[in-house]
Amino acid sequence: MHKLLPFALLAAFGLAGCNSSSSPTPAAHAAGPLAAAYSTGGSAKGDFGPPQGAPIQAILTSPPLVPPPVNRDYPAKVVVELEVIEKEMPISEGVSYTFWTFGGTVPGSFIRVRQGDTVEFHLKNAPDSKMPHNIDLHGVTGPGGGAAASFTAPGHRTQFTFKALNQGLYVYHCATAPVGMHIANGMYGLILVEPPEGLPPVDHEYYVMQGDFYTTGKYREKGLQPFDMEKAIDERPTYVLFNGSEGALTGDNALTAQTNQTVRLFMGNGGPNLVSSFHVIGEIFDKVQPEGGTYWQENVQTTLIPAGGAVTVEFHTEVPGSYVLVDHSIFRAFNKGALAILKVDGPEDKSIYSGTEVNAVYLGDRSEPNLKAVTAAASAHAAGTLTRQEQIDAGKQLFTGTCSVCHQPNGEGMPGVFPPLAKSDYLAADPKHAIEVVLNGLSGPVKVNGTDYNSVMPPMSQLTDDEVANILTYVLNSWDNPGGQITKEEVAGVRANGPAHPAQAEH
Amino acid sequence: MRAAMLPLTLARWLCGITATIAMAGAIAAPAYQAIPATGFVSVLATEKDAAPVSLAAFAMREEPVTNAEFLAFVAAHPQWRRDAVPTVFTDARYLAHWSAPEQLGAAALPDQPVTQVSWFAARAYCESEQARLPTWLEWERTAAASADTDDARGDPAWRRKLLDWYAQPSSRGLGSIGGEANLYGVRDLHALVWEWVDDYSALIVAPDSRDQGDPDRMKFCGEAALSLRDRDNYALLMRVAMLSSLKAANTTVNLGFRCARDLP
């Protein structure tokens, strides 16, 4: 029994006790040093003889669904019927694209067979197609992967047969010239050739493929968008998508699972150009079969999927919530559409992930003196006994946290960059104007104490009326400034007016 | 019914020639435009024959053959009715979008190009017009011209315009003839239908490849890229791919034809 071989080797080298013996699946899949010691034999060992039993009609599924396991212990003849359909479909909200598809979806129908099966492949090209098409299955051993044999004019059908000698997860695609354009229009999918013993059972199997798309219009420009050949040649995609459209796997279309389940993703990359840095935000792949191959890697954050390649990943869910599938070449995810959602439902497990436990202001070491004064001012205000000194004390603490980064703890600012607040003629000219500056920000040229400044202070509207009043009272009573007091009510009044007359230097 | 042939009326005017033939009844005589002789480099050229091919002057039909014109042809040559034609010359979809063997109906408007015609049928039609199918080189050379220049193939804007046709799913239906004329006065070479050419079957070399190029060249990933001089010319490349997928009896919903003539 060849599957015992690794154990025999382990014993021979005195390595018994290696954790592979606790692996839930046959040792044939074990990784690391064991992999070198064991080989499936590839295509030379993949022929299990002539097909047995009655021919079986293959079950094809549209993404993100995967056909059920083959669940068979003998090689059979499997008949696959796939139709090529050219159709207009949404690529984003309000944006449509003329896709060329295998089976009416992007990616095309998922095909699942067993190693050693004889696959009778029928390719039909819909009568209203404009283009001839064919199919190159990377799981085929033979010139062109079936491409020449399946070259099919519109309104015609072709047939060819191959034996699936190698187990693995394989991309198929159209290979009619111009190949790049056929792929860019969505002509790819996956075929899974199961190992003879099948795959270990999991709770969910899903089918996702990444692809890059090139439209003449910009990202999310509305209407029917034609293919842009120049962008495709330059490899500057307008969209990078999972399953052919933005929203294919988000919202109501999100993938779903429960906590404490195992999810297996058959993830392909149709390209035509980009390589994917596939990652699931918030999950770690317990198991990855890189490039769709036989041996697995464990505990992987991000796995690379070549264009025209695939990967099988598995992970176990522990914590409920939304997990985001992305191409971690991350601008593709957030500016070109490469994201999908896996929604995991179930009870929270705070021992594994707590969620937010604390969300408080972090003032850094500038807040070293405690904020007692701020609290004192707040309660004094509530009691109607707030004094100017209390405001100054509270304002000093707040200034240290918020303002001193730029204006410096001593109010001197930085000459030419951040205007001084100390002995400031600008401030003295109109102390109330300072309220607007804090709430609405200030940009453009100003002259302070004879020096020109031209930069941007962002609005500090996150500060409460209390805080602004205290800070300004502190500033007015420090560093030789004219003194005075700003009340909470004055700040509230300015805030209510909004930035209708932006605080510009001309004021 | 017999097409009465008038002596060719050659109206030479700059590069234009109009050859007038009286066809049956109401159908206006089709216009042909003269295409001057030139040296031409095809997108299909390989390194070995990279020099320009010298191409004699000829006349190209201004428009693809329309449903109305083909209906007249079928009426005059009933052996080409869809219910009479020998099956070796067409497939089951031949003129199937017409409402009856000699009636167009709603799915085939008179001024739409005729489609769902086989190469055999196209050839027979052109003979009835005292013409022939153009060769691929003649077609490509004529179709290379834009409204302003005789070879616009290097113009990215022009290429993009041609490619836009592929973004239109064919479920939207065919347009009608009457598009913009190119430099030679020929219309609708792009963006309306595929067109048969006389030597379409030579676009893929003979099945026996021992003393010729690899016959699968157009079908495979890498090979396809190697066999084309101008890899960016997707619009033409797709025409070649389309034609190479066909047998002479095949028909498709987007495939029509126009005719050409030798010049005296």
Tab-separated table of N, CA and C in Angstrom, chain A residues 236-303:
chain	number	residue	atom	x	y	z
A	236	ARG	N	-2.816	48.021	-17.708
A	236	ARG	CA	-3.381	49.014	-16.793
A	236	ARG	C	-4.879	48.760	-16.661
A	237	PRO	N	-5.290	47.828	-15.820
A	237	PRO	CA	-6.713	47.475	-15.764
A	237	PRO	C	-7.576	48.580	-15.170
A	238	THR	N	-8.800	48.658	-15.666
A	238	THR	CA	-9.781	49.560	-15.079
A	238	THR	C	-10.402	48.899	-13.857
A	239	TYR	N	-10.616	47.594	-13.974
A	239	TYR	CA	-11.209	46.824	-12.879
A	239	TYR	C	-10.349	45.599	-12.596
A	240	VAL	N	-10.256	45.268	-11.316
A	240	VAL	CA	-9.740	43.961	-10.919
A	240	VAL	C	-10.840	43.361	-10.050
A	241	LEU	N	-11.382	42.222	-10.477
A	241	LEU	CA	-12.640	41.767	-9.881
A	241	LEU	C	-12.596	40.312	-9.468
A	242	PHE	N	-13.396	39.990	-8.456
A	242	PHE	CA	-13.667	38.606	-8.127
A	242	PHE	C	-15.005	38.236	-8.758
A	243	ASN	N	-15.020	37.194	-9.508
A	243	ASN	CA	-16.219	36.680	-10.163
A	243	ASN	C	-16.906	37.703	-11.072
A	244	GLY	N	-16.104	38.499	-11.765
A	244	GLY	CA	-16.575	39.214	-12.940
A	244	GLY	C	-17.379	40.475	-12.753
A	245	SER	N	-17.730	40.834	-11.528
A	245	SER	CA	-18.398	42.118	-11.383
A	245	SER	C	-18.249	42.610	-9.954
A	246	GLU	N	-18.255	43.920	-9.832
A	246	GLU	CA	-18.238	44.497	-8.497
A	246	GLU	C	-19.549	44.127	-7.838
A	247	GLY	N	-19.493	43.613	-6.668
A	247	GLY	CA	-20.731	43.217	-6.012
A	247	GLY	C	-21.125	41.782	-6.283
A	248	ALA	N	-20.306	41.042	-7.053
A	248	ALA	CA	-20.631	39.634	-7.305
A	248	ALA	C	-20.651	38.850	-6.003
A	249	LEU	N	-19.843	39.281	-5.045
A	249	LEU	CA	-19.715	38.529	-3.798
A	249	LEU	C	-19.768	39.456	-2.588
A	250	THR	N	-20.584	40.500	-2.684
A	250	THR	CA	-20.757	41.373	-1.523
A	250	THR	C	-22.252	41.548	-1.266
A	251	GLY	N	-22.572	42.179	-0.146
A	251	GLY	CA	-23.984	42.404	0.172
A	251	GLY	C	-24.747	41.094	0.235
A	252	ASP	N	-25.881	41.062	-0.483
A	252	ASP	CA	-26.710	39.854	-0.464
A	252	ASP	C	-26.017	38.672	-1.118
A	253	ASN	N	-24.990	38.966	-1.941
A	253	ASN	CA	-24.305	37.890	-2.650
A	253	ASN	C	-23.089	37.363	-1.904
A	254	ALA	N	-22.868	37.850	-0.677
A	254	ALA	CA	-21.675	37.444	0.072
A	254	ALA	C	-21.662	35.937	0.290
A	255	LEU	N	-20.467	35.381	0.359
A	255	LEU	CA	-20.316	33.983	0.750
A	255	LEU	C	-20.705	33.874	2.217
A	256	THR	N	-21.193	32.695	2.624
A	256	THR	CA	-21.626	32.563	4.011
A	256	THR	C	-21.055	31.304	4.653
A	257	ALA	N	-20.899	31.370	5.954
A	257	ALA	CA	-20.488	30.208	6.740
A	257	ALA	C	-20.916	30.455	8.177
A	258	GLN	N	-20.853	29.411	8.994
A	258	GLN	CA	-21.105	29.528	10.426
A	258	GLN	C	-19.778	29.465	11.155
A	259	THR	N	-19.790	29.915	12.397
A	259	THR	CA	-18.581	29.738	13.195
A	259	THR	C	-18.353	28.256	13.429
A	260	ASN	N	-17.098	27.938	13.701
A	260	ASN	CA	-16.701	26.556	13.953
A	260	ASN	C	-16.952	25.662	12.743
A	261	GLN	N	-16.689	26.218	11.551
A	261	GLN	CA	-16.802	25.422	10.326
A	261	GLN	C	-15.504	25.539	9.542
A	262	THR	N	-15.326	24.589	8.627
A	262	THR	CA	-14.162	24.658	7.749
A	262	THR	C	-14.622	25.079	6.356
A	263	VAL	N	-13.963	26.089	5.823
A	263	VAL	CA	-14.306	26.613	4.503
A	263	VAL	C	-13.160	26.310	3.547
A	264	ARG	N	-13.500	25.799	2.385
A	264	ARG	CA	-12.481	25.562	1.353
A	264	ARG	C	-12.811	26.459	0.157
A	265	LEU	N	-11.828	27.229	-0.256
A	265	LEU	CA	-12.017	28.081	-1.436
A	265	LEU	C	-11.189	27.527	-2.582
A	266	PHE	N	-11.873	27.310	-3.709
A	266	PHE	CA	-11.144	27.034	-4.943
A	266	PHE	C	-10.993	28.374	-5.639
A	267	MET	N	-9.802	28.902	-5.575
A	267	MET	CA	-9.578	30.272	-5.996
A	267	MET	C	-8.666	30.261	-7.213
A	268	GLY	N	-9.159	30.814	-8.306
A	268	GLY	CA	-8.353	30.867	-9.521
A	268	GLY	C	-8.047	32.297	-9.906
A	269	ASN	N	-7.121	32.450	-10.812
A	269	ASN	CA	-6.807	33.767	-11.352
A	269	ASN	C	-6.776	33.650	-12.873
A	270	GLY	N	-7.783	34.246	-13.507
A	270	GLY	CA	-7.858	34.169	-14.966
A	270	GLY	C	-6.893	35.129	-15.641
A	271	GLY	N	-6.469	36.169	-14.897
A	271	GLY	CA	-5.660	37.201	-15.528
A	271	GLY	C	-6.543	38.110	-16.360
A	272	PRO	N	-6.173	38.563	-17.543
A	272	PRO	CA	-5.065	38.058	-18.345
A	272	PRO	C	-3.684	38.506	-17.891
A	273	ASN	N	-3.590	39.560	-17.111
A	273	ASN	CA	-2.259	40.112	-16.857
A	273	ASN	C	-1.766	39.976	-15.423
A	274	LEU	N	-2.625	40.257	-14.452
A	274	LEU	CA	-2.120	40.462	-13.100
A	274	LEU	C	-1.983	39.170	-12.305
A	275	VAL	N	-0.975	39.150	-11.460
A	275	VAL	CA	-0.798	38.086	-10.479
A	275	VAL	C	-1.483	38.537	-9.201
A	276	SER	N	-2.153	37.635	-8.507
A	276	SER	CA	-2.935	38.017	-7.334
A	276	SER	C	-2.191	37.718	-6.036
A	277	SER	N	-2.246	38.668	-5.108
A	277	SER	CA	-1.741	38.443	-3.751
A	277	SER	C	-2.962	38.189	-2.882
A	278	PHE	N	-3.445	36.958	-2.913
A	278	PHE	CA	-4.748	36.659	-2.333
A	278	PHE	C	-4.675	36.573	-0.812
A	279	HIS	N	-5.596	37.269	-0.172
A	279	HIS	CA	-5.585	37.387	1.277
A	279	HIS	C	-7.027	37.492	1.764
A	280	VAL	N	-7.315	36.942	2.920
A	280	VAL	CA	-8.616	37.138	3.539
A	280	VAL	C	-8.392	37.924	4.824
A	281	ILE	N	-8.939	39.140	4.849
A	281	ILE	CA	-8.706	40.019	5.993
A	281	ILE	C	-9.381	39.432	7.228
A	282	GLY	N	-8.591	39.167	8.258
A	282	GLY	CA	-9.127	38.630	9.503
A	282	GLY	C	-9.032	37.122	9.620
A	283	GLU	N	-8.505	36.466	8.583
A	283	GLU	CA	-8.356	35.014	8.656
A	283	GLU	C	-6.905	34.653	8.330
A	284	ILE	N	-6.528	33.492	8.744
A	284	ILE	CA	-5.238	32.931	8.353
A	284	ILE	C	-5.561	31.607	7.685
A	285	PHE	N	-4.983	31.383	6.505
A	285	PHE	CA	-5.249	30.120	5.829
A	285	PHE	C	-4.593	29.008	6.630
A	286	ASP	N	-5.430	28.103	7.175
A	286	ASP	CA	-4.864	26.972	7.899
A	286	ASP	C	-4.075	26.098	6.947
A	287	LYS	N	-4.572	26.039	5.698
A	287	LYS	CA	-3.972	25.122	4.742
A	287	LYS	C	-4.041	25.755	3.361
A	288	VAL	N	-2.953	25.728	2.641
A	288	VAL	CA	-2.911	26.250	1.276
A	288	VAL	C	-2.248	25.210	0.391
A	289	GLN	N	-2.876	24.914	-0.732
A	289	GLN	CA	-2.192	24.107	-1.737
A	289	GLN	C	-1.754	25.073	-2.830
A	290	PRO	N	-0.525	25.583	-2.723
A	290	PRO	CA	-0.101	26.650	-3.621
A	290	PRO	C	-0.161	26.180	-5.075
A	291	GLU	N	-0.576	27.098	-5.928
A	291	GLU	CA	-0.620	26.860	-7.374
A	291	GLU	C	-1.501	25.674	-7.734
A	292	GLY	N	-2.398	25.302	-6.833
A	292	GLY	CA	-3.325	24.211	-7.127
A	292	GLY	C	-2.683	22.844	-7.060
A	293	GLY	N	-1.437	22.784	-6.548
A	293	GLY	CA	-0.691	21.530	-6.548
A	293	GLY	C	-1.105	20.590	-5.443
A	294	THR	N	-0.305	19.563	-5.235
A	294	THR	CA	-0.694	18.457	-4.386
A	294	THR	C	-0.356	18.679	-2.916
A	295	TYR	N	0.809	19.272	-2.658
A	295	TYR	CA	1.258	19.373	-1.269
A	295	TYR	C	0.823	20.679	-0.663
A	296	TRP	N	0.588	20.639	0.628
A	296	TRP	CA	0.064	21.844	1.228
A	296	TRP	C	1.084	22.540	2.115
A	297	GLN	N	0.801	23.792	2.321
A	297	GLN	CA	1.530	24.656	3.229
A	297	GLN	C	0.530	25.042	4.311
A	298	GLU	N	0.997	25.292	5.513
A	298	GLU	CA	0.082	25.633	6.588
A	298	GLU	C	0.338	27.041	7.112
A	299	ASN	N	-0.720	27.643	7.679
A	299	ASN	CA	-0.595	28.905	8.411
A	299	ASN	C	-0.052	30.029	7.533
A	300	VAL	N	-0.800	30.330	6.480
A	300	VAL	CA	-0.367	31.300	5.483
A	300	VAL	C	-1.266	32.530	5.532
A	301	GLN	N	-0.657	33.724	5.471
A	301	GLN	CA	-1.451	34.954	5.484
A	301	GLN	C	-1.922	35.339	4.073
A	302	THR	N	-0.987	35.333	3.134
A	302	THR	CA	-1.271	35.803	1.784
A	302	THR	C	-0.622	34.830	0.818
A	303	THR	N	-1.365	34.402	-0.175
A	303	THR	CA	-0.795	33.439	-1.117
A	303	THR	C	-0.856	33.995	-2.529
